[in-house]
Structure formats: structure tokens, C-alpha cells
């Protein structure tokens, strides 16, 4: 089923994100099987910014063979037009219907960079012209790290929508007000496609430090106090993550969010507990 149909009813749609786990794919498929009990509309599979890593085709097939709709992430900043074309062909041959079109982070090693696609809107344009795939794109409730301000980021988001995007998947956030304000700003720009909330349950102090160093993600003071308290206690940190994300999801559902997309980090436990709490 395509993204447009998936987000075409009044119920909040559940979906999950996983990443390729080359060292233990069997374990990943086990975790996905557990998550599948919650009837996700689809599972999305991340990719590295390097063109080669777009090619987790075997894993995409393995997930599909579990009877699950799968949406590959697809970056373009290190890819030539030819390799993008080949990758898209392969994806369509597998029978996949949806794709998350991304630019990817600009590589530090300039030799890896290609200039066939400079921004995600160019990739969306290309996918729209060359395939029948339904297209998701990334959105940033607190602004993308390279953007001077949220307004210019949303103007750039609009370019992806005008190129043919069907849904916006947001970066994770811990302050629902940031998401609600973002939705309002996006709607004010005349963008009307579904905006899906990215949810990441906190699991460890290390994860928080890494995440906040890579992306603009504010941590509310009350949450930060608790995170500091459980710095050395991973069990309590996991339980805090479940409790916090459950409350976040409840509030989002009460405010008619169209979809919740869980960044599972390839572990079913926290996401399953959250869904047990909210469904
Ligand atoms: P773009 O939409 O191109 O935006 C990048 C920056 O350029 C922004 O600051 C934007 O405001 C600006 N911009 C956009 N278009 C233009 C334009 N036409 N002219 C001038 N400026 C412009 N990365 C991975 O490597 N693999 C993944 O699997 C992956 N999955 C992700 C999933 C989600 C839900 C999200 C939110 C992000 C994901 N990312 C992933 C991260 C993403 O690749 C990075 O954030 C990257 O830096 C930007 O990608 P983008 O598609 O948002 O880029």
C-alpha cells in the first residue's frame, strides 16, 4: 500500500524504523517479528550516505518475506545518477511501493561526494519522474542543523513537497510543543501532506549525548533532570524512556497525529512496552 493510502484514515498509523544489522541479521528479523505483532503499516530500513549502503536489497526482501511492507531510506549525496537509477530499479523490481528520499549528511571526505544530486528535492524530482514509488521526505521540527532558521528550512521542505513528496517523517523530538508549532508553520506555508512524528525511546546516556550532538533536539528540563539521575543506571534509564515516550505518544494521539514512526534501534523491547501502554 502506498503512503497516500496508508495515511488516509482517522486512526494514528504505527510504523517502525530499523537499520541493517550485518553482524546478526537473524536477530534483527527476530526483533522485527516481535514488532510485527503490533500491525505496523510498514517498517522502514535506514541506509548509509554511501551509495553502496543503499543496496541492502537482500534484507529488504527478507523483511518483505515476513509479510511486512518495507520502505527503504535512500540517500543521494554520495551517489551518481547512474547508481541512483540502478538502486531505484532494484527497489521497484522487489515490488516495493514506498521510499524515503534523503540527501544524506555531506561527507567529511570530499572525495566521496557526488554532485548529481545536491538536495533531497532533486532526488524526489528524479524518483517522481522515473518510478511509481510513493515518496516520503525528512522534516525537522527544530530545524535542520545546516539551516539558519526554521522558516528557511520549511521553505526548502516545500521544494520537496512540490517535487512530489507524499508524507513528511520528522526527526525525533522530546518536546511535543516543538512538533505542534512545526506542524502549524508547515501548514501556514500551504503544505498539506501528512506529517509523521518520529519517536525515539531513550535507552542510555551515551545515546542522548550522541543524538544531541548530531541534531537539533531540545531536552525539556524535567526530562534532563531525570536523565542525569539515571546516568549510571541503564535499567532505570530504559524505563524512563518508555514512560516518557508513552506520555508523548498519548498526547500526540489526542491531538490527532497522523502517524507515529518509532526509531527502534533494532530492539523491540521499549517500543513494544510503549505500544502496550498506549494501544
Ligand atoms: P535536504 O532536504 O536536502 O536538506 C538539507 C539541508 O539543505 C537543510 O538545511 C535544508 O534546509 C537545505 N536545503 C534543502 N533543499 C535546498 C535547496 N534546494 N536549496 C538550498 N538549501 C536547501 N541519513 C542517512 O544517511 N540515512 C538514513 O537512513 C537517514 N534516515 C533519516 C530518517 C529521518 C526520518 C530523518 C529526519 C533523517 C534521516 N537521515 C538519514 C538524516 C538526513 O540524511 C540528514 O539530516 C541530512 O543532513 C539531510 O537530509 P535531507 O533529506 O533532510 O536533506
mmCIF file of C-alpha atoms and ligand atoms in Angstrom:
data_model
loop_
_atom_site.group_PDB
_atom_site.id
_atom_site.type_symbol
_atom_site.label_atom_id
_atom_site.label_comp_id
_atom_site.label_asym_id
_atom_site.label_seq_id
_atom_site.Cartn_x
_atom_site.Cartn_y
_atom_site.Cartn_z
ATOM 1 C CA UNK A 1 0.000 0.000 0.000
ATOM 2 C CA UNK A 2 1.296 3.469 -0.870
ATOM 3 C CA UNK A 3 1.921 6.243 1.672
ATOM 4 C CA UNK A 4 -1.040 8.292 0.432
ATOM 5 C CA UNK A 5 -3.444 5.406 1.151
ATOM 6 C CA UNK A 6 -1.732 4.439 4.421
ATOM 7 C CA UNK A 7 -2.313 7.892 5.902
ATOM 8 C CA UNK A 8 -5.803 8.212 4.540
ATOM 9 C CA UNK A 9 -7.915 7.498 7.605
ATOM 10 C CA UNK A 10 -8.533 8.999 11.023
ATOM 11 C CA UNK A 11 -6.606 6.418 13.019
ATOM 12 C CA UNK A 12 -2.989 7.065 14.038
ATOM 13 C CA UNK A 13 -0.770 4.844 11.885
ATOM 14 C CA UNK A 14 2.087 2.940 13.563
ATOM 15 C CA UNK A 15 5.397 2.255 11.776
ATOM 16 C CA UNK A 16 8.949 1.324 12.795
ATOM 17 C CA UNK A 17 12.462 2.166 11.687
ATOM 18 C CA UNK A 18 15.331 -0.341 11.779
ATOM 19 C CA UNK A 19 18.869 -0.280 10.397
ATOM 20 C CA UNK A 20 20.767 -3.035 8.544
ATOM 21 C CA UNK A 21 22.480 -5.248 11.120
ATOM 22 C CA UNK A 22 25.075 -7.033 9.083
ATOM 23 C CA UNK A 23 26.654 -8.917 12.010
ATOM 24 C CA UNK A 24 23.391 -10.562 13.088
ATOM 25 C CA UNK A 25 20.587 -10.285 10.583
ATOM 26 C CA UNK A 26 18.748 -13.251 12.103
ATOM 27 C CA UNK A 27 18.482 -11.358 15.416
ATOM 28 C CA UNK A 28 17.155 -8.300 13.592
ATOM 29 C CA UNK A 29 14.482 -10.376 11.844
ATOM 30 C CA UNK A 30 13.536 -11.838 15.245
ATOM 31 C CA UNK A 31 13.062 -8.352 16.694
ATOM 32 C CA UNK A 32 11.062 -7.312 13.618
ATOM 33 C CA UNK A 33 8.832 -10.388 14.057
ATOM 34 C CA UNK A 34 8.060 -9.267 17.626
ATOM 35 C CA UNK A 35 7.300 -5.729 16.440
ATOM 36 C CA UNK A 36 5.077 -7.073 13.676
ATOM 37 C CA UNK A 37 2.555 -8.184 16.338
ATOM 38 C CA UNK A 38 1.613 -4.511 16.624
ATOM 39 C CA UNK A 39 0.485 -4.452 12.980
ATOM 40 C CA UNK A 40 2.744 -1.701 11.653
ATOM 41 C CA UNK A 41 1.722 -0.197 8.324
ATOM 42 C CA UNK A 42 5.352 -0.660 7.293
ATOM 43 C CA UNK A 43 8.914 -0.935 8.514
ATOM 44 C CA UNK A 44 11.493 1.482 7.186
ATOM 45 C CA UNK A 45 15.112 0.439 6.670
ATOM 46 C CA UNK A 46 17.814 3.107 7.004
ATOM 47 C CA UNK A 47 20.830 3.375 4.733
ATOM 48 C CA UNK A 48 24.261 4.946 4.989
ATOM 49 C CA UNK A 49 25.078 8.039 2.984
ATOM 50 C CA UNK A 50 27.484 5.999 0.845
ATOM 51 C CA UNK A 51 25.841 4.815 -2.372
ATOM 52 C CA UNK A 52 26.875 1.221 -1.682
ATOM 53 C CA UNK A 53 24.913 1.101 1.523
ATOM 54 C CA UNK A 54 21.707 1.879 -0.350
ATOM 55 C CA UNK A 55 21.950 -1.681 -1.526
ATOM 56 C CA UNK A 56 20.579 -3.714 1.383
ATOM 57 C CA UNK A 57 18.318 -5.371 -1.159
ATOM 58 C CA UNK A 58 18.555 -8.856 0.351
ATOM 59 C CA UNK A 59 17.440 -7.550 3.728
ATOM 60 C CA UNK A 60 14.571 -5.648 2.125
ATOM 61 C CA UNK A 61 13.451 -8.941 0.565
ATOM 62 C CA UNK A 62 13.841 -10.794 3.879
ATOM 63 C CA UNK A 63 11.621 -8.263 5.647
ATOM 64 C CA UNK A 64 9.076 -8.461 2.839
ATOM 65 C CA UNK A 65 9.116 -12.254 3.141
ATOM 66 C CA UNK A 66 7.842 -11.834 6.705
ATOM 67 C CA UNK A 67 4.731 -10.344 5.090
ATOM 68 C CA UNK A 68 5.701 -6.793 6.038
ATOM 69 C CA UNK A 69 5.506 -3.711 3.861
ATOM 70 C CA UNK A 70 9.008 -2.194 3.798
ATOM 71 C CA UNK A 71 10.130 1.348 2.992
ATOM 72 C CA UNK A 72 13.841 1.777 2.199
ATOM 73 C CA UNK A 73 15.593 5.038 3.063
ATOM 74 C CA UNK A 74 17.581 6.280 0.066
ATOM 75 C CA UNK A 75 20.305 8.937 0.202
ATOM 76 C CA UNK A 76 21.831 10.701 -2.803
ATOM 77 C CA UNK A 77 24.711 12.971 -1.750
ATOM 78 C CA UNK A 78 27.381 10.330 -2.414
ATOM 79 C CA UNK A 79 25.651 8.766 -5.432
ATOM 80 C CA UNK A 80 25.913 9.258 -9.154
ATOM 81 C CA UNK A 81 22.751 9.486 -11.231
ATOM 82 C CA UNK A 82 23.588 6.064 -12.638
ATOM 83 C CA UNK A 83 23.788 4.380 -9.247
ATOM 84 C CA UNK A 84 20.583 6.092 -8.117
ATOM 85 C CA UNK A 85 18.865 4.848 -11.251
ATOM 86 C CA UNK A 86 20.103 1.295 -10.658
ATOM 87 C CA UNK A 87 19.108 1.349 -6.989
ATOM 88 C CA UNK A 88 15.605 2.575 -7.769
ATOM 89 C CA UNK A 89 15.161 -0.087 -10.439
ATOM 90 C CA UNK A 90 16.178 -2.782 -7.984
ATOM 91 C CA UNK A 91 13.752 -1.437 -5.377
ATOM 92 C CA UNK A 92 10.862 -1.433 -7.818
ATOM 93 C CA UNK A 93 11.794 -4.939 -9.025
ATOM 94 C CA UNK A 94 11.435 -6.241 -5.478
ATOM 95 C CA UNK A 95 7.882 -4.916 -5.505
ATOM 96 C CA UNK A 96 8.437 -2.096 -3.019
ATOM 97 C CA UNK A 97 5.950 0.784 -3.191
ATOM 98 C CA UNK A 98 7.359 3.459 -0.870
ATOM 99 C CA UNK A 99 10.731 5.155 -0.396
ATOM 100 C CA UNK A 100 12.169 7.753 1.996
ATOM 101 C CA UNK A 101 14.113 10.173 -0.207
ATOM 102 C CA UNK A 102 17.006 11.848 1.583
ATOM 103 C CA UNK A 103 20.025 13.922 0.729
ATOM 104 C CA UNK A 104 22.162 12.386 3.500
ATOM 105 C CA UNK A 105 24.823 14.198 5.501
ATOM 106 C CA UNK A 106 27.572 15.856 3.460
ATOM 107 C CA UNK A 107 30.586 13.530 3.802
ATOM 108 C CA UNK A 108 33.690 14.858 5.545
ATOM 109 C CA UNK A 109 35.783 13.089 2.922
ATOM 110 C CA UNK A 110 35.137 15.312 -0.099
ATOM 111 C CA UNK A 111 36.214 12.528 -2.479
ATOM 112 C CA UNK A 112 33.060 10.585 -1.575
ATOM 113 C CA UNK A 113 30.762 13.386 -2.646
ATOM 114 C CA UNK A 114 28.896 13.396 -5.941
ATOM 115 C CA UNK A 115 27.208 16.460 -7.425
ATOM 116 C CA UNK A 116 24.457 14.809 -9.480
ATOM 117 C CA UNK A 117 22.038 15.473 -6.594
ATOM 118 C CA UNK A 118 22.731 18.321 -4.170
ATOM 119 C CA UNK A 119 19.491 18.411 -2.193
ATOM 120 C CA UNK A 120 16.711 15.963 -1.471
ATOM 121 C CA UNK A 121 14.187 17.876 -3.620
ATOM 122 C CA UNK A 122 16.297 16.956 -6.675
ATOM 123 C CA UNK A 123 16.125 13.286 -5.708
ATOM 124 C CA UNK A 124 12.352 13.499 -5.143
ATOM 125 C CA UNK A 125 12.008 15.065 -8.566
ATOM 126 C CA UNK A 126 14.025 12.244 -10.133
ATOM 127 C CA UNK A 127 12.152 9.457 -8.312
ATOM 128 C CA UNK A 128 8.821 11.008 -9.309
ATOM 129 C CA UNK A 129 9.883 11.200 -12.963
ATOM 130 C CA UNK A 130 11.407 7.728 -13.170
ATOM 131 C CA UNK A 131 9.316 5.484 -10.890
ATOM 132 C CA UNK A 132 5.876 4.822 -9.475
ATOM 133 C CA UNK A 133 7.147 4.895 -5.905
ATOM 134 C CA UNK A 134 5.312 6.879 -3.267
ATOM 135 C CA UNK A 135 7.785 9.244 -1.609
ATOM 136 C CA UNK A 136 8.438 10.212 1.995
ATOM 137 C CA UNK A 137 10.831 13.016 2.965
ATOM 138 C CA UNK A 138 12.506 14.203 6.180
ATOM 139 C CA UNK A 139 11.288 17.143 8.288
ATOM 140 C CA UNK A 140 12.942 18.838 11.254
ATOM 141 C CA UNK A 141 10.668 20.243 13.995
ATOM 142 C CA UNK A 142 13.594 22.179 15.481
ATOM 143 C CA UNK A 143 15.214 22.995 12.143
ATOM 144 C CA UNK A 144 17.895 21.081 10.232
ATOM 145 C CA UNK A 145 21.428 21.630 11.594
ATOM 146 C CA UNK A 146 22.546 23.470 8.450
ATOM 147 C CA UNK A 147 19.544 25.809 8.391
ATOM 148 C CA UNK A 148 19.926 29.349 9.733
ATOM 149 C CA UNK A 149 16.315 29.274 10.935
ATOM 150 C CA UNK A 150 13.198 27.120 10.872
ATOM 151 C CA UNK A 151 11.424 29.348 8.339
ATOM 152 C CA UNK A 152 14.059 28.822 5.612
ATOM 153 C CA UNK A 153 14.109 25.099 6.392
ATOM 154 C CA UNK A 154 10.353 24.920 5.810
ATOM 155 C CA UNK A 155 10.707 26.843 2.537
ATOM 156 C CA UNK A 156 13.183 24.132 1.479
ATOM 157 C CA UNK A 157 10.792 21.446 2.724
ATOM 158 C CA UNK A 158 8.191 22.910 0.394
ATOM 159 C CA UNK A 159 10.518 22.259 -2.561
ATOM 160 C CA UNK A 160 10.431 18.535 -1.701
ATOM 161 C CA UNK A 161 6.653 18.595 -1.460
ATOM 162 C CA UNK A 162 6.295 20.444 -4.762
ATOM 163 C CA UNK A 163 8.616 17.879 -6.352
ATOM 164 C CA UNK A 164 6.143 15.139 -5.381
ATOM 165 C CA UNK A 165 6.581 14.037 -1.746
ATOM 166 C CA UNK A 166 3.592 12.250 -0.205
ATOM 167 C CA UNK A 167 4.470 12.363 3.514
ATOM 168 C CA UNK A 168 6.911 14.055 5.904
ATOM 169 C CA UNK A 169 8.732 11.963 8.531
ATOM 170 C CA UNK A 170 10.146 14.070 11.329
ATOM 171 C CA UNK A 171 13.387 13.949 13.202
ATOM 172 C CA UNK A 172 12.939 12.735 16.769
ATOM 173 C CA UNK A 173 11.895 15.307 19.369
ATOM 174 C CA UNK A 174 11.212 15.261 23.107
ATOM 175 C CA UNK A 175 9.080 18.372 23.383
ATOM 176 C CA UNK A 176 5.676 17.875 21.781
ATOM 177 C CA UNK A 177 5.152 21.644 21.651
ATOM 178 C CA UNK A 178 8.048 21.862 19.173
ATOM 179 C CA UNK A 179 6.194 19.351 16.964
ATOM 180 C CA UNK A 180 2.837 21.145 17.260
ATOM 181 C CA UNK A 181 4.436 24.512 16.426
ATOM 182 C CA UNK A 182 6.227 22.937 13.467
ATOM 183 C CA UNK A 183 3.020 21.421 12.083
ATOM 184 C CA UNK A 184 1.402 24.866 12.296
ATOM 185 C CA UNK A 185 4.318 26.564 10.496
ATOM 186 C CA UNK A 186 4.332 23.890 7.781
ATOM 187 C CA UNK A 187 0.566 24.224 7.270
ATOM 188 C CA UNK A 188 0.948 28.031 7.136
ATOM 189 C CA UNK A 189 3.245 27.515 4.131
ATOM 190 C CA UNK A 190 0.402 25.711 2.352
ATOM 191 C CA UNK A 191 1.914 22.218 2.811
ATOM 192 C CA UNK A 192 -0.903 19.777 3.415
ATOM 193 C CA UNK A 193 0.606 16.292 3.206
ATOM 194 C CA UNK A 194 0.726 14.046 6.337
ATOM 195 C CA UNK A 195 3.377 14.849 8.965
ATOM 196 C CA UNK A 196 4.506 11.758 10.846
ATOM 197 C CA UNK A 197 6.039 12.118 14.303
ATOM 198 C CA UNK A 198 9.434 10.475 14.872
ATOM 199 C CA UNK A 199 9.624 8.893 18.333
ATOM 200 C CA UNK A 200 12.798 7.603 19.945
ATOM 201 C CA UNK A 201 12.622 5.956 23.366
ATOM 202 C CA UNK A 202 15.642 6.946 25.455
ATOM 203 C CA UNK A 203 17.795 3.973 26.370
ATOM 204 C CA UNK A 204 21.142 5.294 27.505
ATOM 205 C CA UNK A 205 23.042 8.431 28.430
ATOM 206 C CA UNK A 206 25.516 7.777 25.622
ATOM 207 C CA UNK A 207 22.671 7.691 23.083
ATOM 208 C CA UNK A 208 21.371 11.092 24.279
ATOM 209 C CA UNK A 209 24.801 12.717 24.101
ATOM 210 C CA UNK A 210 25.394 11.367 20.588
ATOM 211 C CA UNK A 211 21.960 12.353 19.325
ATOM 212 C CA UNK A 212 22.008 15.889 20.657
ATOM 213 C CA UNK A 213 25.482 16.422 19.194
ATOM 214 C CA UNK A 214 24.265 15.423 15.712
ATOM 215 C CA UNK A 215 20.855 17.064 15.519
ATOM 216 C CA UNK A 216 18.903 19.985 16.935
ATOM 217 C CA UNK A 217 16.867 18.245 19.613
ATOM 218 C CA UNK A 218 15.905 20.131 22.776
ATOM 219 C CA UNK A 219 15.562 18.179 26.006
ATOM 220 C CA UNK A 220 12.968 19.653 28.383
ATOM 221 C CA UNK A 221 14.377 20.493 31.829
ATOM 222 C CA UNK A 222 12.263 17.941 33.718
ATOM 223 C CA UNK A 223 13.473 15.187 31.371
ATOM 224 C CA UNK A 224 17.098 16.310 31.589
ATOM 225 C CA UNK A 225 16.968 16.135 35.410
ATOM 226 C CA UNK A 226 15.781 12.529 35.240
ATOM 227 C CA UNK A 227 18.345 11.629 32.570
ATOM 228 C CA UNK A 228 21.120 12.975 34.822
ATOM 229 C CA UNK A 229 19.763 10.929 37.735
ATOM 230 C CA UNK A 230 19.886 7.635 35.809
ATOM 231 C CA UNK A 231 23.206 8.262 34.032
ATOM 232 C CA UNK A 232 24.765 5.093 35.507
ATOM 233 C CA UNK A 233 21.573 3.022 35.757
ATOM 234 C CA UNK A 234 20.623 1.658 32.338
ATOM 235 C CA UNK A 235 17.556 -0.269 33.571
ATOM 236 C CA UNK A 236 16.008 2.868 35.104
ATOM 237 C CA UNK A 237 17.010 4.875 32.015
ATOM 238 C CA UNK A 238 15.173 2.391 29.766
ATOM 239 C CA UNK A 239 12.082 2.550 31.992
ATOM 240 C CA UNK A 240 12.258 6.361 31.956
ATOM 241 C CA UNK A 241 12.433 6.251 28.144
ATOM 242 C CA UNK A 242 9.345 4.043 27.974
ATOM 243 C CA UNK A 243 7.368 6.184 30.407
ATOM 244 C CA UNK A 244 8.346 9.453 28.727
ATOM 245 C CA UNK A 245 7.684 8.277 25.164
ATOM 246 C CA UNK A 246 4.342 6.719 26.202
ATOM 247 C CA UNK A 247 3.172 10.098 27.564
ATOM 248 C CA UNK A 248 4.483 11.846 24.462
ATOM 249 C CA UNK A 249 2.600 9.430 22.175
ATOM 250 C CA UNK A 250 -0.626 9.722 24.175
ATOM 251 C CA UNK A 251 -0.579 13.494 23.830
ATOM 252 C CA UNK A 252 0.221 13.277 20.111
ATOM 253 C CA UNK A 253 -2.637 10.813 19.532
ATOM 254 C CA UNK A 254 -5.025 13.055 21.500
ATOM 255 C CA UNK A 255 -4.006 15.831 19.120
ATOM 256 C CA UNK A 256 -4.771 13.703 16.050
ATOM 257 C CA UNK A 257 -1.240 12.970 14.884
ATOM 258 C CA UNK A 258 -1.497 11.011 11.609
ATOM 259 C CA UNK A 259 1.359 8.629 12.338
ATOM 260 C CA UNK A 260 3.928 7.593 14.928
ATOM 261 C CA UNK A 261 7.210 6.345 13.458
ATOM 262 C CA UNK A 262 9.366 4.637 16.101
ATOM 263 C CA UNK A 263 13.155 4.709 15.860
ATOM 264 C CA UNK A 264 13.605 1.256 17.390
ATOM 265 C CA UNK A 265 17.418 0.995 17.177
ATOM 266 C CA UNK A 266 16.747 -2.651 16.266
ATOM 267 C CA UNK A 267 15.394 -3.567 19.696
ATOM 268 C CA UNK A 268 11.732 -4.395 20.179
ATOM 269 C CA UNK A 269 11.536 -4.075 23.989
ATOM 270 C CA UNK A 270 10.993 -0.335 24.582
ATOM 271 C CA UNK A 271 8.766 0.197 21.557
ATOM 272 C CA UNK A 272 6.635 -2.847 22.474
ATOM 273 C CA UNK A 273 6.193 -1.555 26.032
ATOM 274 C CA UNK A 274 5.186 1.878 24.745
ATOM 275 C CA UNK A 275 2.623 0.330 22.412
ATOM 276 C CA UNK A 276 1.287 -1.860 25.253
ATOM 277 C CA UNK A 277 0.806 1.370 27.225
ATOM 278 C CA UNK A 278 -0.914 3.398 24.530
ATOM 279 C CA UNK A 279 -2.932 0.997 22.384
HETATM 280 P P1 LIG B 1 17.516 18.238 2.393
HETATM 281 O O1 LIG B 1 16.046 18.253 2.414
HETATM 282 O O2 LIG B 1 18.198 18.375 1.084
HETATM 283 O O3 LIG B 1 18.003 19.417 3.375
HETATM 284 C C1 LIG B 1 19.365 19.547 3.760
HETATM 285 C C2 LIG B 1 19.667 20.989 4.126
HETATM 286 O O4 LIG B 1 19.703 21.807 2.958
HETATM 287 C C3 LIG B 1 18.613 21.642 5.025
HETATM 288 O O5 LIG B 1 19.264 22.537 5.876
HETATM 289 C C4 LIG B 1 17.695 22.380 4.054
HETATM 290 O O6 LIG B 1 17.049 23.498 4.650
HETATM 291 C C5 LIG B 1 18.668 22.793 2.947
HETATM 292 N N1 LIG B 1 18.051 22.724 1.599
HETATM 293 C C6 LIG B 1 17.208 21.760 1.155
HETATM 294 N N2 LIG B 1 16.894 21.969 -0.150
HETATM 295 C C7 LIG B 1 17.568 23.078 -0.530
HETATM 296 C C8 LIG B 1 17.655 23.790 -1.761
HETATM 297 N N3 LIG B 1 17.010 23.372 -2.847
HETATM 298 N N4 LIG B 1 18.456 24.890 -1.790
HETATM 299 C C9 LIG B 1 19.127 25.304 -0.698
HETATM 300 N N5 LIG B 1 19.070 24.666 0.507
HETATM 301 C C10 LIG B 1 18.298 23.572 0.584
HETATM 302 N N6 LIG B 1 20.532 9.864 6.890
HETATM 303 C C11 LIG B 1 21.153 8.776 6.368
HETATM 304 O O7 LIG B 1 22.316 8.846 5.966
HETATM 305 N N7 LIG B 1 20.481 7.566 6.266
HETATM 306 C C12 LIG B 1 19.193 7.409 6.672
HETATM 307 O O8 LIG B 1 18.625 6.329 6.578
HETATM 308 C C13 LIG B 1 18.524 8.548 7.236
HETATM 309 N N8 LIG B 1 17.235 8.472 7.654
HETATM 310 C C14 LIG B 1 16.595 9.583 8.140
HETATM 311 C C15 LIG B 1 15.256 9.490 8.535
HETATM 312 C C16 LIG B 1 14.574 10.586 9.039
HETATM 313 C C17 LIG B 1 13.119 10.455 9.447
HETATM 314 C C18 LIG B 1 15.260 11.834 9.179
HETATM 315 C C19 LIG B 1 14.540 13.026 9.742
HETATM 316 C C20 LIG B 1 16.591 11.940 8.789
HETATM 317 C C21 LIG B 1 17.276 10.839 8.263
HETATM 318 N N9 LIG B 1 18.619 10.903 7.851
HETATM 319 C C22 LIG B 1 19.244 9.788 7.330
HETATM 320 C C23 LIG B 1 19.399 12.142 8.055
HETATM 321 C C24 LIG B 1 19.488 13.044 6.816
HETATM 322 O O9 LIG B 1 20.129 12.369 5.763
HETATM 323 C C25 LIG B 1 20.282 14.289 7.210
HETATM 324 O O10 LIG B 1 19.589 15.049 8.154
HETATM 325 C C26 LIG B 1 20.769 15.170 6.044
HETATM 326 O O11 LIG B 1 21.728 16.093 6.554
HETATM 327 C C27 LIG B 1 19.667 15.965 5.356
HETATM 328 O O12 LIG B 1 18.884 15.179 4.576
HETATM 329 P P2 LIG B 1 17.510 15.773 3.950
HETATM 330 O O13 LIG B 1 16.959 14.745 3.076
HETATM 331 O O14 LIG B 1 16.662 16.318 5.036
HETATM 332 O O15 LIG B 1 18.136 16.958 3.087
#
